[in-house]
Short mmCIF file of C-alpha atoms and ligand atoms in Angstrom, two decimals:
data_model
loop_
_atom_site.label_atom_id
_atom_site.label_comp_id
_atom_site.label_asym_id
_atom_site.label_seq_id
_atom_site.Cartn_x
_atom_site.Cartn_y
_atom_site.Cartn_z
CA MET A 1 10.23 63.42 -15.24
CA LEU A 2 9.92 62.71 -18.60
CA SER A 3 9.12 65.33 -21.43
CA ILE A 4 8.77 65.06 -25.25
CA ILE A 5 10.47 66.99 -27.80
CA VAL A 6 9.59 66.88 -31.41
CA ALA A 7 8.83 68.79 -34.56
CA ILE A 8 5.73 67.73 -36.20
CA ALA A 9 4.06 68.75 -39.73
CA ASN A 10 0.47 69.91 -39.83
CA ASN A 11 -0.91 66.70 -40.98
CA ASN A 12 1.27 64.99 -37.81
CA VAL A 13 3.67 63.66 -40.01
CA ILE A 14 7.33 63.52 -38.14
CA GLY A 15 9.47 61.45 -40.61
CA LYS A 16 10.03 59.64 -43.72
CA ASP A 17 12.06 56.41 -44.44
CA ASN A 18 13.74 57.03 -40.80
CA LYS A 19 14.53 60.57 -41.68
CA LEU A 20 13.37 64.15 -41.11
CA ILE A 21 11.99 65.54 -43.80
CA TRP A 22 12.52 69.17 -43.43
CA HIS A 23 15.63 71.01 -42.71
CA LEU A 24 15.26 73.38 -39.91
CA PRO A 25 18.71 74.23 -38.46
CA GLU A 26 17.07 76.85 -35.67
CA ASP A 27 14.86 74.14 -34.54
CA LEU A 28 17.89 71.78 -34.19
CA LYS A 29 19.77 74.29 -32.40
CA ARG A 30 16.73 74.64 -29.93
CA PHE A 31 16.95 71.04 -29.64
CA LYS A 32 20.55 71.43 -28.98
CA ARG A 33 20.20 73.91 -26.25
CA LEU A 34 17.10 72.10 -24.55
CA THR A 35 18.43 68.58 -24.39
CA THR A 36 22.43 69.16 -23.57
CA GLY A 37 22.88 67.94 -20.32
CA HIS A 38 20.10 65.80 -19.87
CA THR A 39 19.53 62.02 -20.75
CA ILE A 40 17.62 61.32 -24.29
CA ILE A 41 15.44 58.41 -24.65
CA MET A 42 14.61 56.95 -28.11
CA GLY A 43 13.96 54.14 -30.11
CA LYS A 44 16.35 52.01 -32.17
CA ASN A 45 15.41 53.59 -35.72
CA THR A 46 15.73 57.20 -34.34
CA PHE A 47 18.92 56.10 -32.58
CA LYS A 48 20.41 54.91 -36.07
CA SER A 49 19.10 58.03 -38.00
CA LEU A 50 21.15 60.27 -35.64
CA GLY A 51 23.94 58.83 -37.08
CA ARG A 52 26.46 59.36 -34.03
CA VAL A 53 26.17 59.89 -30.24
CA LEU A 54 25.20 63.40 -29.59
CA PRO A 55 27.86 64.96 -27.07
CA ASN A 56 27.39 66.13 -23.80
CA ARG A 57 23.92 63.82 -23.51
CA LYS A 58 23.09 60.18 -21.85
CA HIS A 59 21.31 58.24 -24.37
CA VAL A 60 18.79 55.72 -23.21
CA VAL A 61 17.88 53.47 -26.69
CA LEU A 62 14.76 51.04 -26.36
CA CYS A 63 15.50 48.08 -28.43
CA ASN A 64 14.32 44.38 -28.37
CA ASP A 65 17.50 43.39 -30.07
CA ALA A 66 20.10 42.15 -27.64
CA ILE A 67 22.75 42.16 -30.00
CA LEU A 68 22.40 45.88 -30.95
CA ASP A 69 26.01 46.41 -30.57
CA ILE A 70 27.19 49.81 -29.01
CA GLU A 71 30.05 50.45 -26.84
CA ASP A 72 29.78 53.92 -25.55
CA GLU A 73 29.65 54.98 -22.07
CA ASN A 74 27.10 57.50 -22.82
CA VAL A 75 24.69 55.11 -24.33
CA GLU A 76 22.47 52.97 -22.58
CA VAL A 77 20.12 50.04 -24.21
CA LEU A 78 17.13 48.68 -22.79
CA SER A 79 14.77 46.17 -23.73
CA ASP A 80 12.38 46.30 -21.07
CA ILE A 81 10.59 49.37 -20.42
CA SER A 82 10.26 49.06 -16.72
CA LEU A 83 13.68 49.88 -16.41
CA LEU A 84 12.37 53.79 -17.61
CA ASP A 85 11.08 53.91 -14.45
CA LYS A 86 13.95 55.88 -12.79
CA TYR A 87 13.47 58.38 -15.41
CA ILE A 88 10.17 58.64 -15.08
CA LYS A 89 10.25 59.36 -11.34
CA SER A 90 13.41 61.40 -11.44
CA GLU A 91 13.16 65.06 -10.64
CA GLU A 92 15.46 65.74 -13.48
CA GLU A 93 14.16 66.54 -16.77
CA ASN A 94 14.76 63.50 -19.21
CA PHE A 95 13.61 63.98 -22.90
CA ILE A 96 11.57 61.50 -25.27
CA ILE A 97 13.33 62.40 -28.66
CA GLY A 98 11.06 59.76 -30.94
CA GLY A 99 10.19 58.47 -32.91
CA ALA A 100 6.83 57.51 -33.56
CA SER A 101 6.52 54.06 -31.73
CA ILE A 102 8.25 55.70 -28.74
CA TYR A 103 6.36 58.94 -28.59
CA LYS A 104 3.26 56.48 -28.75
CA LEU A 105 4.54 54.43 -25.92
CA LEU A 106 5.79 56.93 -23.54
CA MET A 107 3.28 59.82 -24.15
CA PRO A 108 1.35 58.71 -21.17
CA TYR A 109 4.23 59.32 -19.01
CA ALA A 110 5.42 62.61 -20.24
CA GLU A 111 4.56 65.71 -18.07
CA LYS A 112 5.80 68.74 -20.81
CA MET A 113 6.00 68.70 -24.43
CA TYR A 114 8.09 71.13 -26.46
CA ILE A 115 6.75 71.11 -30.28
CA THR A 116 7.93 72.47 -32.88
CA LYS A 117 4.79 72.81 -35.33
CA ILE A 118 5.48 73.27 -39.14
CA ASN A 119 2.68 74.97 -40.64
CA LYS A 120 2.96 72.77 -44.12
CA ASP A 121 1.60 69.37 -44.80
CA PHE A 122 4.17 66.68 -45.77
CA GLU A 123 4.44 63.12 -47.11
CA GLY A 124 5.66 60.61 -44.43
CA ASP A 125 5.38 57.27 -42.85
CA ALA A 126 6.00 58.23 -39.04
CA PHE A 127 3.22 60.01 -37.11
CA PHE A 128 3.05 61.66 -33.95
CA PRO A 129 -0.14 60.69 -31.98
CA GLU A 130 -3.08 62.83 -31.57
CA ILE A 131 -2.60 65.43 -28.61
CA SER A 132 -5.78 65.05 -26.43
CA GLU A 133 -6.99 68.80 -25.47
CA LYS A 134 -8.67 66.85 -22.37
CA GLU A 135 -4.99 65.89 -20.90
CA TRP A 136 -2.65 68.57 -22.50
CA GLN A 137 -2.65 72.35 -21.89
CA VAL A 138 -0.66 75.03 -24.13
CA VAL A 139 1.40 77.19 -22.00
CA SER A 140 3.39 79.02 -24.43
CA LYS A 141 3.53 79.84 -28.07
CA GLU A 142 6.28 81.34 -29.90
CA PRO A 143 7.00 82.24 -33.60
CA GLY A 144 10.03 80.47 -34.95
CA LEU A 145 12.75 82.54 -37.10
CA LYS A 146 11.71 82.16 -41.15
CA ASP A 147 14.62 82.88 -43.13
CA GLU A 148 16.59 81.55 -46.51
CA GLN A 149 17.90 78.73 -43.83
CA ASN A 150 14.56 77.78 -42.50
CA PRO A 151 12.17 78.70 -44.88
CA TYR A 152 8.88 77.57 -43.43
CA ASP A 153 6.08 78.93 -41.36
CA TYR A 154 6.59 77.31 -37.87
CA GLU A 155 5.84 77.75 -34.01
CA TYR A 156 7.39 76.51 -30.78
CA VAL A 157 4.18 75.40 -28.61
CA ASN A 158 4.71 74.01 -25.25
CA TYR A 159 2.32 72.04 -23.41
CA ILE A 160 1.93 70.66 -19.87
CA ARG A 161 0.05 67.86 -18.61
CA LYS A 162 -3.54 68.87 -17.17
N1 NAP B 1 10.07 65.12 -36.11
C1 NAP B 1 10.69 64.91 -35.15
O1 NAP B 1 10.79 65.42 -33.88
C2 NAP B 1 11.13 63.28 -34.83
C3 NAP B 1 11.95 62.90 -33.68
C4 NAP B 1 12.56 61.42 -33.80
C5 NAP B 1 12.21 60.88 -34.87
N2 NAP B 1 11.71 61.05 -35.94
C6 NAP B 1 11.22 60.01 -36.90
O2 NAP B 1 10.38 59.06 -36.51
C7 NAP B 1 10.69 58.03 -37.47
C8 NAP B 1 11.14 56.89 -36.76
O3 NAP B 1 10.07 56.31 -35.74
P1 NAP B 1 9.74 54.58 -35.62
O4 NAP B 1 8.46 54.56 -34.99
O5 NAP B 1 9.91 54.06 -36.91
O6 NAP B 1 10.90 54.00 -34.68
P2 NAP B 1 11.74 54.38 -33.32
O7 NAP B 1 10.51 54.37 -32.25
O8 NAP B 1 12.55 55.42 -33.33
O9 NAP B 1 12.25 53.07 -33.06
C9 NAP B 1 11.55 51.87 -33.00
C10 NAP B 1 12.19 50.74 -32.34
O10 NAP B 1 12.14 51.02 -31.13
C11 NAP B 1 12.17 49.72 -30.49
N3 NAP B 1 11.25 49.75 -29.49
C12 NAP B 1 10.20 50.49 -29.30
N4 NAP B 1 9.29 50.23 -28.58
C13 NAP B 1 9.89 48.99 -27.66
C14 NAP B 1 9.43 48.31 -26.32
N5 NAP B 1 8.33 48.58 -25.60
N6 NAP B 1 10.55 47.92 -25.92
C15 NAP B 1 11.73 47.64 -26.43
N7 NAP B 1 12.01 48.12 -27.83
C16 NAP B 1 11.20 48.99 -28.40
C17 NAP B 1 12.14 48.83 -31.41
O11 NAP B 1 13.47 47.95 -31.77
P3 NAP B 1 13.55 46.46 -32.12
O12 NAP B 1 13.50 46.59 -33.77
O13 NAP B 1 14.80 46.06 -31.76
O14 NAP B 1 12.37 45.58 -32.03
C18 NAP B 1 11.31 49.71 -32.84
O15 NAP B 1 11.69 48.73 -33.96
C19 NAP B 1 11.70 58.58 -38.52
O16 NAP B 1 11.08 58.81 -39.66
C20 NAP B 1 12.33 59.70 -37.69
O17 NAP B 1 12.98 60.63 -38.62
C21 NAP B 1 11.25 62.32 -36.15
#
């Protein structure tokens, strides 16, 4: 099965200039906790923005560029999305980690969403698609820890497909 994990600003912005805009170490810790040991699926830009292969996770990178030169046993490069079928059908939870184009492409196949909603507008150039209330149901909401290192009002909102 596929689950989406994403942090979204109030105005649906998720990034700018191929970077995250905010710094929320608590959210990054949660990302690590939820995704460790699982497969993470992403677009080429998001893979580049990570800057490294994240430990203890298999990376599936969608890319049309056959010459994307990555030699790492934990990275699989796919140019054909039909090859994601095994991840969609598997019993295991596989995480879609972005970016904008991949959320849009794979949202129809996701069963769950782990969304960090930041209660602030940001200027950006990458956006999360609209969440349809007809298709998605909120199953939990939990406020995020706000402190000097995490200086925003934010909450963790989990959804399942209706
Ligand atoms: N807030 C968050 O939680 C979060 C999480 C992740 C990313 N982001 C942000 O999102 C932004 C990046 O999003 P993005 O849309 O620009 O990039 P992206 O989705 O990470 O990657 C786009 C690339 O993926 C490849 N791709 C897309 N669809 C494909 C398909 N059907 N088949 C094969 N390859 C495909 C293409 O590579 P080719 O160039 O080879 O065609 C495309 O250029 C950044 O600002 C990043 O910081 C935010």
